């Protein structure tokens, strides 16, 4: 019988190397947006403590205590964490616990490889959940650690590194070349997403989860989103027909997604409303509040009646998401190339027939100022304005009194809107935390006086309604990241935003953004950091553009720069031209050969000589 594998070599150098690898993995956990950095920092002193315990060989907590803790952690993950935090974050929490478990447990020789497996799984999870440029140096450190660990566990002498370090370096260099070749040949985002086995499990760093993108559900509840994640996951690219000259001239872009007109004091929803609208010269009734856009013969271009174009266009490239929203900049006059027929409702929100799970590319022709898709619905405007004036109960009348105070002396709707927005921006502070859903609108206005954009937009809408100005909540993205190389706005999940649209006579629905920018110490620290680390900003932009954003378009551009695609196209064109010219010649030769054989058969004799010739 073959000898049983005793396991990895057991040396002090190997164990110390495993501890060093654990430190690399622990540092990489800081790159996961879903992990709380403060908790990780608080647990950091456990690393040197565990190192000391492992060096001394104890004392270790008893096995029964670890078994009890493991059972509790598993129950917490199954019953609570997977459902609340999501699969990816729950897996990260589980592997963090496994790291802690192994750090303060004895390592028998047969379990040394198990320790490496846990470290590998933890780093593998980080690889799928981060797009930070800091991942690259940690990946290099992890690769060097993995190679050295495999060498030592196979019996390499740690006292004679010259005997095995050259071989390790050669293997790492070969792996680097092979990895670079695979990277260049296989784009990300579009292609891999179609068959990525980790998308369903949540282990996808570029996945956009509908519940994490503000407002793109049927309801928006105050505080529902909790802490807004600083996720850099890309949502879309928007290319204007009139691009700015450089990044300094690029104005922020408000990408409109969905609008809501009914607020009950806690939650924004959309009022179900059917209406009649002009389509193809006649009135058509909606079904379920859906007014389908009109398409001329041939399809592909979807027009919104009575909406005149302004001449400005935007090209949208939407990455896969589980929402059917068709994003626009302002009101659309026409949409070209949408994957499914679009429809609009009484809030001028545009949606597709089904969710954009495969992504989408389309062009928006922007409507002229003051024009909306619902202009084609006779009598609808008065109904929507009435819905946009409804207010929730106001015990004590405090909200109404505040609205009256802030709009005193302002006669027009525009002046009232300016007054309310300026008061919110000047007296209240922006905060990423929404207090876990416990803060009401009154709490925000009179107690906390700080919140995220959801609270500011809700406060502005209700205060405007109390002042007699119709208003509605709008959710979308506030895009301010202009890519001067690709000439497009890079819209990311962290730029999800909420604002209000107020009805101003003579101007129509007008956008107001009452949310102030971050102020105080955090803003000063951020400004100082930007000034002192400009090189890091440039590096990060290059990382997003060349590595994370390496999709089919970037791949094509890279090949064009290397003249590979151009050479291939020339060869293909030459072959096509040659075949076109050679095919008639081959056909003629074939016909001549067939005719010659037929003629020879007719001229041959049927005597004994012919039979002998056939036999031979």
Coordinates of C-alpha atoms in Angstrom, one line a residue:
X1 CA 0.0 0.0 0.0
X2 CA 1.3 3.5 -0.7
X3 CA 2.6 5.5 2.2
X4 CA 0.0 7.9 3.7
X5 CA 0.7 11.6 3.2
X6 CA 1.8 12.9 6.6
X7 CA 0.9 16.5 5.7
X8 CA 2.9 19.6 5.3
X9 CA 6.5 19.9 6.6
X10 CA 6.3 21.2 10.2
X11 CA 9.0 23.9 10.8
X12 CA 9.0 27.1 12.8
X13 CA 9.8 29.0 9.6
X14 CA 6.7 27.6 8.0
X15 CA 4.5 28.5 10.9
X16 CA 5.9 32.0 11.0
X17 CA 5.3 32.4 7.3
X18 CA 1.7 31.3 7.8
X19 CA 1.2 34.0 10.5
X20 CA 2.7 36.5 8.1
X21 CA 0.2 35.4 5.4
X22 CA -2.6 35.8 7.9
X23 CA -1.5 39.4 8.4
X24 CA -1.7 40.0 4.7
X25 CA -5.2 38.6 4.5
X26 CA -6.3 40.6 7.5
X27 CA -5.0 43.8 5.8
X28 CA -6.9 42.9 2.7
X29 CA -10.2 42.8 4.7
X30 CA -10.0 46.6 5.0
X31 CA -10.6 46.8 1.2
X32 CA -14.1 45.3 1.4
X33 CA -16.7 48.0 1.6
X34 CA -19.1 45.8 3.6
X35 CA -16.6 45.3 6.4
X36 CA -16.6 47.8 9.2
X37 CA -13.1 49.4 9.3
X38 CA -13.5 50.5 12.9
X39 CA -14.2 46.9 14.0
X40 CA -11.2 45.7 12.1
X41 CA -9.0 48.3 13.7
X42 CA -10.3 47.4 17.1
X43 CA -9.4 43.7 16.5
X44 CA -6.0 44.4 15.0
X45 CA -4.2 44.0 18.4
X46 CA -5.3 40.4 18.3
X47 CA -2.7 39.7 15.5
X48 CA 0.4 40.3 17.6
X49 CA -1.2 38.6 20.6
X50 CA -2.0 35.5 18.5
X51 CA 1.5 35.5 17.1
X52 CA 2.9 35.5 20.7
X53 CA 0.6 32.7 21.7
X54 CA 1.6 30.6 18.7
X55 CA 5.3 31.3 19.3
X56 CA 5.0 30.1 22.9
X57 CA 2.8 27.2 22.1
X58 CA -0.1 28.4 24.3
X59 CA -2.1 28.9 26.3
X60 CA -5.0 28.2 24.0
X61 CA -8.7 28.4 24.8
X62 CA -10.2 24.9 25.4
X63 CA -11.7 23.1 22.3
X64 CA -15.2 23.0 23.8
X65 CA -15.3 26.8 24.0
X66 CA -14.3 27.1 20.3
X67 CA -17.0 24.5 19.4
X68 CA -19.6 26.5 21.3
X69 CA -18.5 29.7 19.6
X70 CA -18.5 28.1 16.2
X71 CA -22.0 26.8 16.6
X72 CA -23.2 30.3 17.7
X73 CA -21.5 32.0 14.7
X74 CA -23.1 29.5 12.3
X75 CA -26.5 30.1 13.8
X76 CA -26.0 33.8 13.5
X77 CA -25.0 33.6 9.9
X78 CA -27.8 31.3 8.8
X79 CA -30.6 32.9 10.7
X80 CA -29.6 36.6 10.5
X81 CA -26.5 37.6 8.7
X82 CA -27.1 36.0 5.3
X83 CA -30.6 37.6 5.2
X84 CA -29.7 41.1 6.5
X85 CA -26.1 41.7 5.3
X86 CA -26.2 39.5 2.2
X87 CA -24.2 36.5 1.1
X88 CA -21.0 38.2 0.3
X89 CA -20.7 40.2 3.6
X90 CA -21.8 37.1 5.6
X91 CA -19.1 35.0 4.0
X92 CA -16.6 37.7 4.8
X93 CA -17.7 37.7 8.5
X94 CA -17.5 33.9 8.6
X95 CA -13.9 33.8 7.2
X96 CA -12.9 36.6 9.6
X97 CA -14.1 34.3 12.4
X98 CA -12.2 31.4 11.0
X99 CA -9.0 33.5 10.9
X100 CA -9.5 34.4 14.6
X101 CA -10.3 30.7 15.4
X102 CA -7.1 29.5 13.8
X103 CA -5.0 32.3 15.3
X104 CA -5.8 31.2 18.9
X105 CA -5.9 27.4 18.3
X106 CA -3.1 24.9 18.2
X107 CA -1.9 23.8 14.8
X108 CA -1.2 20.1 14.6
X109 CA 0.9 19.1 11.6
X110 CA -2.0 17.6 9.8
X111 CA -3.9 20.9 10.0
X112 CA -1.2 23.2 8.5
X113 CA -2.6 22.8 5.0
X114 CA -6.1 23.6 6.4
X115 CA -4.7 26.9 7.7
X116 CA -3.4 27.7 4.2
X117 CA -6.8 26.8 2.7
X118 CA -8.6 29.2 5.1
X119 CA -6.2 32.0 4.2
X120 CA -6.7 31.2 0.5
X121 CA -10.5 31.3 0.7
X122 CA -10.4 34.6 2.7
X123 CA -8.1 36.3 0.1
X124 CA -10.2 34.8 -2.8
X125 CA -13.3 36.4 -1.3
X126 CA -11.5 39.8 -1.0
X127 CA -10.6 39.5 -4.7
X128 CA -14.2 39.3 -5.6
X129 CA -15.4 42.1 -3.4
X130 CA -13.0 45.0 -3.9
X131 CA -11.9 47.3 -6.8
X132 CA -9.4 49.3 -4.8
X133 CA -6.0 49.9 -6.3
X134 CA -4.5 48.9 -3.0
X135 CA -5.5 45.4 -3.9
X136 CA -2.6 45.1 -6.3
X137 CA 0.3 45.4 -3.8
X138 CA -1.6 43.0 -1.4
X139 CA -2.0 40.6 -4.3
X140 CA 1.7 40.7 -5.0
X141 CA 2.4 40.0 -1.3
X142 CA -0.1 37.2 -1.2
X143 CA 1.4 35.6 -4.4
X144 CA 4.9 35.7 -2.9
X145 CA 3.6 34.3 0.4
X146 CA 1.8 31.5 -1.4
X147 CA 4.8 30.5 -3.4
X148 CA 7.2 30.5 -0.5
X149 CA 4.7 28.5 1.7
X150 CA 4.3 25.8 -1.0
X151 CA 8.1 25.6 -1.3
X152 CA 8.7 25.3 2.5
X153 CA 5.8 22.8 3.0
X154 CA 7.3 20.6 0.3
X155 CA 10.6 20.3 2.1
X156 CA 12.7 23.3 1.0
X157 CA 15.3 24.2 3.5
X158 CA 14.5 27.7 4.9
X159 CA 18.2 28.0 5.9
X160 CA 19.3 27.8 2.2
X161 CA 17.0 30.1 0.3
X162 CA 19.4 30.4 -2.6
X163 CA 18.6 26.7 -3.4
X164 CA 14.9 27.4 -4.1
X165 CA 14.3 31.1 -4.4
X166 CA 15.4 31.2 -8.1
X167 CA 13.0 28.5 -9.0
X168 CA 10.2 30.3 -7.1
X169 CA 11.1 33.5 -8.9
X170 CA 11.0 31.8 -12.3
X171 CA 7.6 30.3 -11.6
X172 CA 6.2 33.6 -10.4
X173 CA 7.5 35.4 -13.5
X174 CA 6.0 32.7 -15.8
X175 CA 2.7 33.1 -13.9
X176 CA 2.8 36.8 -14.3
X177 CA 3.3 36.5 -18.1
X178 CA 0.5 34.0 -18.3
X179 CA -1.8 36.1 -16.1
X180 CA -1.1 39.2 -18.2
X181 CA -1.9 37.3 -21.4
X182 CA -5.2 36.1 -19.9
X183 CA -6.0 39.6 -18.7
X184 CA -5.5 41.1 -22.2
X185 CA -7.5 38.4 -23.9
X186 CA -10.5 38.2 -21.6
X187 CA -12.4 41.4 -20.9
X188 CA -14.5 41.9 -17.8
X189 CA -17.9 43.4 -17.0
X190 CA -19.9 42.5 -20.1
X191 CA -18.4 39.1 -21.3
X192 CA -17.6 37.4 -18.0
X193 CA -20.8 38.5 -16.3
X194 CA -22.9 36.4 -18.6
X195 CA -21.4 33.2 -17.2
X196 CA -19.9 34.3 -14.0
X197 CA -20.7 31.6 -11.4
X198 CA -20.2 33.9 -8.5
X199 CA -22.8 36.5 -9.5
X200 CA -25.6 34.5 -8.0
X201 CA -23.7 34.1 -4.7
X202 CA -23.0 37.8 -4.4
X203 CA -19.2 37.3 -4.8
X204 CA -19.0 39.8 -7.6
X205 CA -17.2 43.1 -7.0
X206 CA -18.9 44.7 -10.0
X207 CA -22.4 43.5 -9.3
X208 CA -24.9 46.2 -8.7
X209 CA -27.6 45.2 -6.3
X210 CA -31.0 46.8 -6.7
X211 CA -31.5 47.2 -3.0
X212 CA -28.2 49.0 -2.7
X213 CA -29.0 51.6 -5.4
X214 CA -31.1 54.3 -3.8
X215 CA -34.7 54.7 -4.9
X216 CA -35.0 52.1 -7.7
X217 CA -37.7 50.1 -6.1
X218 CA -41.4 50.7 -5.8
X219 CA -41.1 52.5 -2.5
X220 CA -38.5 54.6 -0.7
X221 CA -38.7 54.6 3.1
X222 CA -36.8 57.1 5.2
X223 CA -33.8 55.4 6.7
X224 CA -34.5 52.2 4.8
X225 CA -31.0 52.1 3.2
X226 CA -29.1 52.5 6.5
X227 CA -25.4 53.5 6.0
X228 CA -24.8 54.4 2.4
X229 CA -21.9 52.3 1.1
X230 CA -18.9 54.0 -0.4
X231 CA -18.9 51.5 -3.2
X232 CA -17.0 52.3 -6.4
X233 CA -19.0 49.7 -8.4
X234 CA -19.7 51.1 -11.9
X235 CA -23.4 51.5 -12.8
X236 CA -23.3 53.2 -16.2
X237 CA -21.4 55.4 -18.6
X238 CA -23.0 58.5 -20.1
X239 CA -21.5 60.2 -23.1
X240 CA -22.8 63.6 -24.0
X241 CA -22.9 64.8 -27.6
X242 CA -21.3 68.1 -26.4
X243 CA -18.5 66.9 -24.2
X244 CA -16.6 69.5 -22.1
X245 CA -13.1 70.4 -23.1
X246 CA -11.5 69.0 -19.9
X247 CA -12.3 67.6 -16.5
X248 CA -12.3 71.1 -14.9
X249 CA -15.1 72.2 -17.3
X250 CA -17.3 69.2 -16.8
X251 CA -20.4 70.1 -14.8
X252 CA -22.1 67.6 -12.6
X253 CA -24.7 65.5 -14.4
X254 CA -28.1 64.7 -12.8
X255 CA -29.1 61.3 -14.2
X256 CA -32.9 60.9 -13.6
X257 CA -34.2 57.5 -12.6
X258 CA -37.6 57.4 -10.9
X259 CA -40.1 59.9 -9.3
X260 CA -42.5 59.5 -6.4
X261 CA -45.5 61.6 -5.5
X262 CA -47.1 60.0 -2.4
X263 CA -45.6 60.4 1.1
X264 CA -47.3 59.0 4.2
X265 CA -44.8 60.3 6.7
X266 CA -42.4 57.4 6.4
X267 CA -42.5 56.0 2.9
X268 CA -42.6 57.5 -0.7
X269 CA -44.6 55.5 -3.2
X270 CA -46.1 56.2 -6.7
X271 CA -49.8 56.8 -6.9
X272 CA -51.5 54.4 -9.4
X273 CA -53.0 56.6 -12.1
X274 CA -54.4 55.8 -15.5
X275 CA -54.8 58.5 -18.2
X276 CA -55.4 59.0 -21.8
X277 CA -52.7 60.3 -24.2
X278 CA -52.3 61.1 -27.8
X279 CA -50.6 58.4 -29.8
X280 CA -50.4 58.2 -33.6
X281 CA -53.0 61.0 -33.9
X282 CA -55.6 59.5 -31.6
X283 CA -56.3 59.2 -27.9
X284 CA -55.1 56.0 -26.2
X285 CA -55.9 54.8 -22.7
X286 CA -53.1 53.5 -20.5
X287 CA -53.2 50.1 -18.8
X288 CA -51.9 50.0 -15.3
X289 CA -50.6 53.5 -15.7
X290 CA -48.2 52.6 -18.5
X291 CA -48.1 54.8 -21.6
X292 CA -46.0 53.0 -24.2
X293 CA -43.8 55.1 -26.4
X294 CA -44.6 55.4 -30.1
X295 CA -42.4 53.6 -32.6
X296 CA -42.4 54.5 -36.4
X297 CA -42.3 51.6 -38.9
X298 CA -39.1 49.6 -38.6
X299 CA -38.8 50.1 -34.8
X300 CA -35.6 50.9 -32.9
X301 CA -36.5 54.6 -32.3
X302 CA -39.1 55.3 -29.6
X303 CA -40.7 58.8 -29.7
X304 CA -42.6 60.6 -27.0
X305 CA -45.4 62.6 -28.7
X306 CA -45.5 66.4 -28.2
X307 CA -41.9 66.3 -27.0
X308 CA -39.7 68.5 -29.2
X309 CA -36.0 67.7 -29.4
X310 CA -33.4 70.1 -28.2
X311 CA -30.6 68.8 -30.4
X312 CA -28.6 67.5 -27.5
X313 CA -28.1 63.7 -27.1
X314 CA -26.6 61.4 -24.5
X315 CA -25.4 57.8 -25.1
X316 CA -26.1 55.5 -22.2
X317 CA -24.2 52.2 -21.5
X318 CA -26.0 50.6 -18.6
X319 CA -24.3 47.8 -16.8
X320 CA -26.5 44.8 -15.7
X321 CA -28.9 45.6 -12.9
X322 CA -32.1 44.0 -11.6
X323 CA -34.2 47.1 -12.2
X324 CA -36.2 48.1 -15.4
X325 CA -35.4 51.9 -15.1
X326 CA -34.3 53.7 -18.3
X327 CA -32.2 56.5 -17.1
X328 CA -32.3 59.9 -18.7
X329 CA -30.8 63.4 -18.5
X330 CA -33.8 65.6 -18.2
X331 CA -36.9 64.7 -20.2
X332 CA -36.5 62.5 -23.3
X333 CA -38.0 63.4 -26.7
X334 CA -36.8 60.1 -28.3
X335 CA -34.9 57.0 -27.2
X336 CA -33.0 55.0 -29.8
X337 CA -31.8 51.4 -29.4
X338 CA -33.4 50.4 -26.1
X339 CA -33.5 46.6 -25.6
X340 CA -37.2 46.6 -25.0
X341 CA -40.1 49.0 -25.7
X342 CA -40.1 51.8 -23.1
X343 CA -43.1 53.3 -21.3
X344 CA -43.7 56.3 -19.1
X345 CA -46.1 57.1 -16.3
X346 CA -47.7 60.3 -14.9
X347 CA -44.5 61.2 -13.1
X348 CA -42.5 61.3 -16.4
X349 CA -40.5 58.3 -15.3
X350 CA -39.4 56.1 -18.1
X351 CA -39.0 52.3 -17.8
X352 CA -38.3 49.3 -19.9
X353 CA -40.6 46.3 -20.4
X354 CA -38.2 44.1 -18.3
X355 CA -35.2 44.4 -16.0
X356 CA -31.9 45.3 -17.5
X357 CA -30.2 42.1 -16.4
X358 CA -28.1 42.0 -19.5
X359 CA -27.3 45.7 -19.5
X360 CA -28.4 48.1 -22.2
X361 CA -27.1 50.7 -24.7
X362 CA -29.3 53.4 -26.0
X363 CA -29.3 57.1 -27.0
X364 CA -31.5 59.7 -25.6
X365 CA -32.5 62.8 -27.6
X366 CA -33.2 65.4 -24.9
X367 CA -36.5 67.3 -25.1
X368 CA -36.6 71.0 -25.2
X369 CA -36.7 72.9 -21.9
X370 CA -40.1 72.6 -20.2
X371 CA -41.2 69.7 -22.4
X372 CA -42.3 66.4 -20.8
X373 CA -43.6 63.0 -22.1
X374 CA -46.9 63.7 -20.3
X375 CA -47.5 66.8 -22.4
X376 CA -49.3 64.3 -24.7
X377 CA -51.9 63.5 -22.1
X378 CA -54.8 66.1 -22.1
X379 CA -56.0 67.0 -18.6
X380 CA -53.3 65.0 -16.8
X381 CA -51.3 68.0 -15.6
X382 CA -54.0 69.2 -13.2
X383 CA -54.3 65.7 -11.7
X384 CA -50.6 65.3 -11.2
X385 CA -50.3 68.7 -9.6
X386 CA -53.1 67.9 -7.2
X387 CA -51.3 64.7 -6.2
X388 CA -48.0 66.6 -5.8
X389 CA -49.7 68.8 -3.1
X390 CA -50.8 66.1 -0.7
X391 CA -49.1 66.2 2.7
X392 CA -48.9 63.7 5.6
X393 CA -50.4 64.5 9.0
X394 CA -48.5 67.2 10.9
X395 CA -49.2 66.8 14.7
X396 CA -48.8 70.2 16.3
X397 CA -48.4 72.0 12.9
X398 CA -44.6 72.3 13.3
X399 CA -43.8 71.5 9.7
X400 CA -46.4 73.9 8.4
X401 CA -45.1 76.6 10.7
X402 CA -41.5 76.0 9.5
X403 CA -42.6 76.2 5.9
X404 CA -44.5 79.5 6.5
X405 CA -41.4 80.9 8.3
X406 CA -39.0 80.0 5.5
X407 CA -41.3 81.3 2.7
X408 CA -42.5 84.5 4.4
X409 CA -42.4 87.4 2.0
X410 CA -41.8 85.2 -1.0
X411 CA -44.8 85.5 -3.4
X412 CA -43.8 83.3 -6.4
X413 CA -43.3 79.5 -6.5
X414 CA -39.7 80.0 -7.6
X415 CA -38.9 82.3 -4.7
X416 CA -40.4 79.9 -2.2
X417 CA -38.4 77.0 -3.6
X418 CA -35.2 79.1 -3.5
X419 CA -35.9 80.1 0.1
X420 CA -36.6 76.5 1.3
X421 CA -33.5 75.1 -0.5
X422 CA -31.2 77.8 0.9
X423 CA -32.5 77.2 4.5
X424 CA -31.9 73.5 4.2
X425 CA -28.4 73.9 2.8
X426 CA -27.4 76.5 5.3
X427 CA -28.9 75.2 8.6
X428 CA -28.5 71.4 8.2
X429 CA -25.6 69.1 7.8
X430 CA -25.0 66.2 5.4
X431 CA -24.4 62.9 7.0
X432 CA -23.9 59.4 5.5
X433 CA -25.8 57.8 8.3
X434 CA -29.6 57.6 8.2
X435 CA -30.0 56.4 11.8
X436 CA -31.2 52.9 10.8
X437 CA -34.7 54.0 10.0
X438 CA -35.6 55.4 13.4
X439 CA -35.5 59.1 12.4
X440 CA -38.8 60.6 11.1
X441 CA -39.1 63.7 9.0
X442 CA -39.8 65.7 12.2
X443 CA -36.8 64.2 13.9
X444 CA -34.6 65.3 11.0
X445 CA -36.1 68.9 10.9
X446 CA -36.2 69.6 14.6
X447 CA -33.8 67.2 16.4
X448 CA -31.0 65.6 14.4
X449 CA -30.7 68.4 11.8
X450 CA -28.4 66.0 9.8
X451 CA -29.0 63.2 7.3
X452 CA -28.4 61.9 3.9
X453 CA -29.9 63.2 0.6
X454 CA -33.1 61.2 1.2
X455 CA -34.0 63.3 4.2
X456 CA -33.1 66.6 2.5
X457 CA -35.2 65.8 -0.6
X458 CA -38.2 64.7 1.5
X459 CA -38.0 67.8 3.7
X460 CA -37.8 70.1 0.7
X461 CA -40.8 68.3 -1.1
X462 CA -43.1 68.4 2.0
X463 CA -42.1 72.0 2.9
X464 CA -42.8 73.1 -0.7
X465 CA -46.2 71.4 -0.6
X466 CA -47.0 73.1 2.7
X467 CA -46.2 76.4 0.9
X468 CA -48.6 75.5 -2.0
X469 CA -45.9 74.5 -4.5
X470 CA -46.4 71.1 -6.1
X471 CA -43.3 68.9 -5.6
X472 CA -42.2 65.3 -6.0
X473 CA -39.2 63.2 -5.0
X474 CA -36.8 62.1 -7.7
X475 CA -34.0 59.5 -7.4
X476 CA -31.1 59.0 -9.7
X477 CA -27.4 59.7 -9.8
X478 CA -25.3 62.8 -9.3
X479 CA -22.5 62.1 -11.7
X480 CA -19.4 64.2 -11.2
X481 CA -16.6 61.9 -12.5
X482 CA -15.7 62.9 -16.0
X483 CA -13.4 60.6 -17.9
X484 CA -11.3 62.8 -20.1
X485 CA -9.8 59.9 -22.0
X486 CA -13.1 58.1 -22.9
X487 CA -15.1 61.3 -23.1
X488 CA -17.9 60.0 -20.8
X489 CA -19.2 60.3 -17.3
X490 CA -18.3 57.3 -15.1
X491 CA -21.4 56.8 -12.9
X492 CA -20.8 54.7 -9.8
X493 CA -23.1 53.3 -7.1
X494 CA -21.8 55.7 -4.5
X495 CA -23.2 58.6 -6.6
X496 CA -26.9 57.5 -6.0
X497 CA -28.8 60.6 -5.1
X498 CA -32.2 62.1 -4.4
X499 CA -33.6 65.5 -5.2
X500 CA -36.9 67.3 -5.8
X501 CA -38.8 68.6 -8.8
X502 CA -41.1 71.6 -8.1
X503 CA -43.7 72.9 -10.5
X504 CA -42.8 76.4 -11.5
X505 CA -45.4 78.2 -13.7
X506 CA -43.9 79.1 -17.0
X507 CA -41.0 76.7 -16.5
X508 CA -42.7 73.4 -15.7
X509 CA -41.1 70.8 -13.5
X510 CA -37.8 72.3 -12.2
X511 CA -35.0 70.5 -10.4
X512 CA -33.9 71.6 -7.0
X513 CA -31.1 69.9 -5.0
X514 CA -31.4 70.8 -1.3
X515 CA -28.6 68.5 -0.1
X516 CA -25.5 70.4 1.0
X517 CA -22.0 69.1 0.4
X518 CA -20.1 67.5 3.3
X519 CA -18.8 70.1 5.6
X520 CA -16.8 70.5 8.8
X521 CA -13.8 68.3 9.7
X522 CA -14.6 65.5 7.3
X523 CA -14.6 68.0 4.3
X524 CA -11.4 69.7 5.5
X525 CA -9.7 66.4 5.9
X526 CA -10.9 65.2 2.5
X527 CA -9.6 68.4 0.9
X528 CA -6.3 68.2 2.6
X529 CA -6.0 64.5 1.6
X530 CA -6.7 65.4 -2.0
X531 CA -4.1 68.1 -2.1
X532 CA -1.4 65.9 -0.4
X533 CA -2.2 62.7 -2.4
X534 CA -2.8 63.9 -5.9
X535 CA -0.6 61.1 -7.2
X536 CA -2.8 58.6 -5.6
X537 CA -5.9 60.0 -7.3
X538 CA -4.1 59.7 -10.7
X539 CA -3.1 56.1 -9.9
X540 CA -6.6 55.3 -8.8
X541 CA -8.1 56.8 -12.0
X542 CA -5.7 54.7 -14.1
X543 CA -6.5 51.6 -12.1
X544 CA -10.3 52.1 -12.7
X545 CA -9.8 52.8 -16.3
X546 CA -7.2 50.2 -17.3
X547 CA -7.9 47.3 -14.9
X548 CA -11.3 47.5 -13.4
X549 CA -12.8 49.1 -16.5
X550 CA -11.1 46.7 -18.9
X551 CA -14.2 45.7 -20.8
X552 CA -14.7 44.9 -24.5
X553 CA -14.3 48.5 -25.5
X554 CA -11.0 48.9 -23.7
X555 CA -9.8 45.6 -25.1
X556 CA -10.6 46.7 -28.6
X557 CA -8.8 50.0 -28.1
X558 CA -5.8 48.2 -26.7
X559 CA -5.7 45.9 -29.7
X560 CA -6.0 48.9 -32.0
X561 CA -3.1 50.6 -30.3
X562 CA -1.0 47.5 -30.8
X563 CA -2.2 47.3 -34.5
X564 CA -3.3 43.7 -33.8
X565 CA -7.0 44.3 -34.6
X566 CA -6.0 46.4 -37.6
X567 CA -3.8 43.7 -39.0
X568 CA -6.5 41.1 -38.5
X569 CA -9.0 43.3 -40.3
X570 CA -6.6 43.7 -43.2
X571 CA -6.1 39.9 -43.4
X572 CA -9.8 39.3 -43.2
X573 CA -10.5 41.8 -46.0
X574 CA -7.8 40.3 -48.2
X575 CA -9.2 36.8 -47.7
X576 CA -12.7 38.0 -48.4
X577 CA -11.6 39.8 -51.6
X578 CA -9.6 36.8 -52.7
X579 CA -12.4 34.4 -52.2
X580 CA -14.8 36.6 -54.1
X581 CA -12.5 36.7 -57.1
X582 CA -11.4 33.0 -56.9
X583 CA -14.9 31.5 -56.4
X584 CA -16.1 32.2 -60.0
X585 CA -12.9 30.7 -61.3
X586 CA -13.3 27.6 -59.2
X587 CA -16.9 27.3 -60.3
X588 CA -15.9 27.5 -64.0
X589 CA -13.1 25.0 -63.6
X590 CA -15.6 22.6 -61.9
X591 CA -18.1 22.9 -64.6
X592 CA -15.4 22.4 -67.3
X593 CA -14.2 19.2 -65.5
X594 CA -17.7 17.9 -65.1
X595 CA -18.4 18.6 -68.8
X596 CA -15.2 16.9 -69.9
X597 CA -15.9 13.8 -68.0
X598 CA -19.5 13.6 -69.4
X599 CA -18.1 14.1 -72.9
X600 CA -15.4 11.4 -72.4
X601 CA -18.1 9.0 -71.2
X602 CA -20.2 9.6 -74.3
X603 CA -17.2 9.1 -76.6
X604 CA -15.9 5.9 -75.0
X605 CA -16.5 2.6 -76.6
X606 CA -18.4 -0.2 -74.9
X607 CA -16.3 -3.1 -76.2
X608 CA -13.9 -5.5 -74.5
X609 CA -11.1 -3.0 -74.5
X610 CA -13.2 -0.6 -72.4
X611 CA -14.2 -3.4 -70.0
X612 CA -10.5 -4.3 -69.6
X613 CA -9.6 -0.7 -68.9
X614 CA -12.3 -0.4 -66.2
X615 CA -11.0 -3.7 -64.6
X616 CA -7.5 -2.4 -64.6

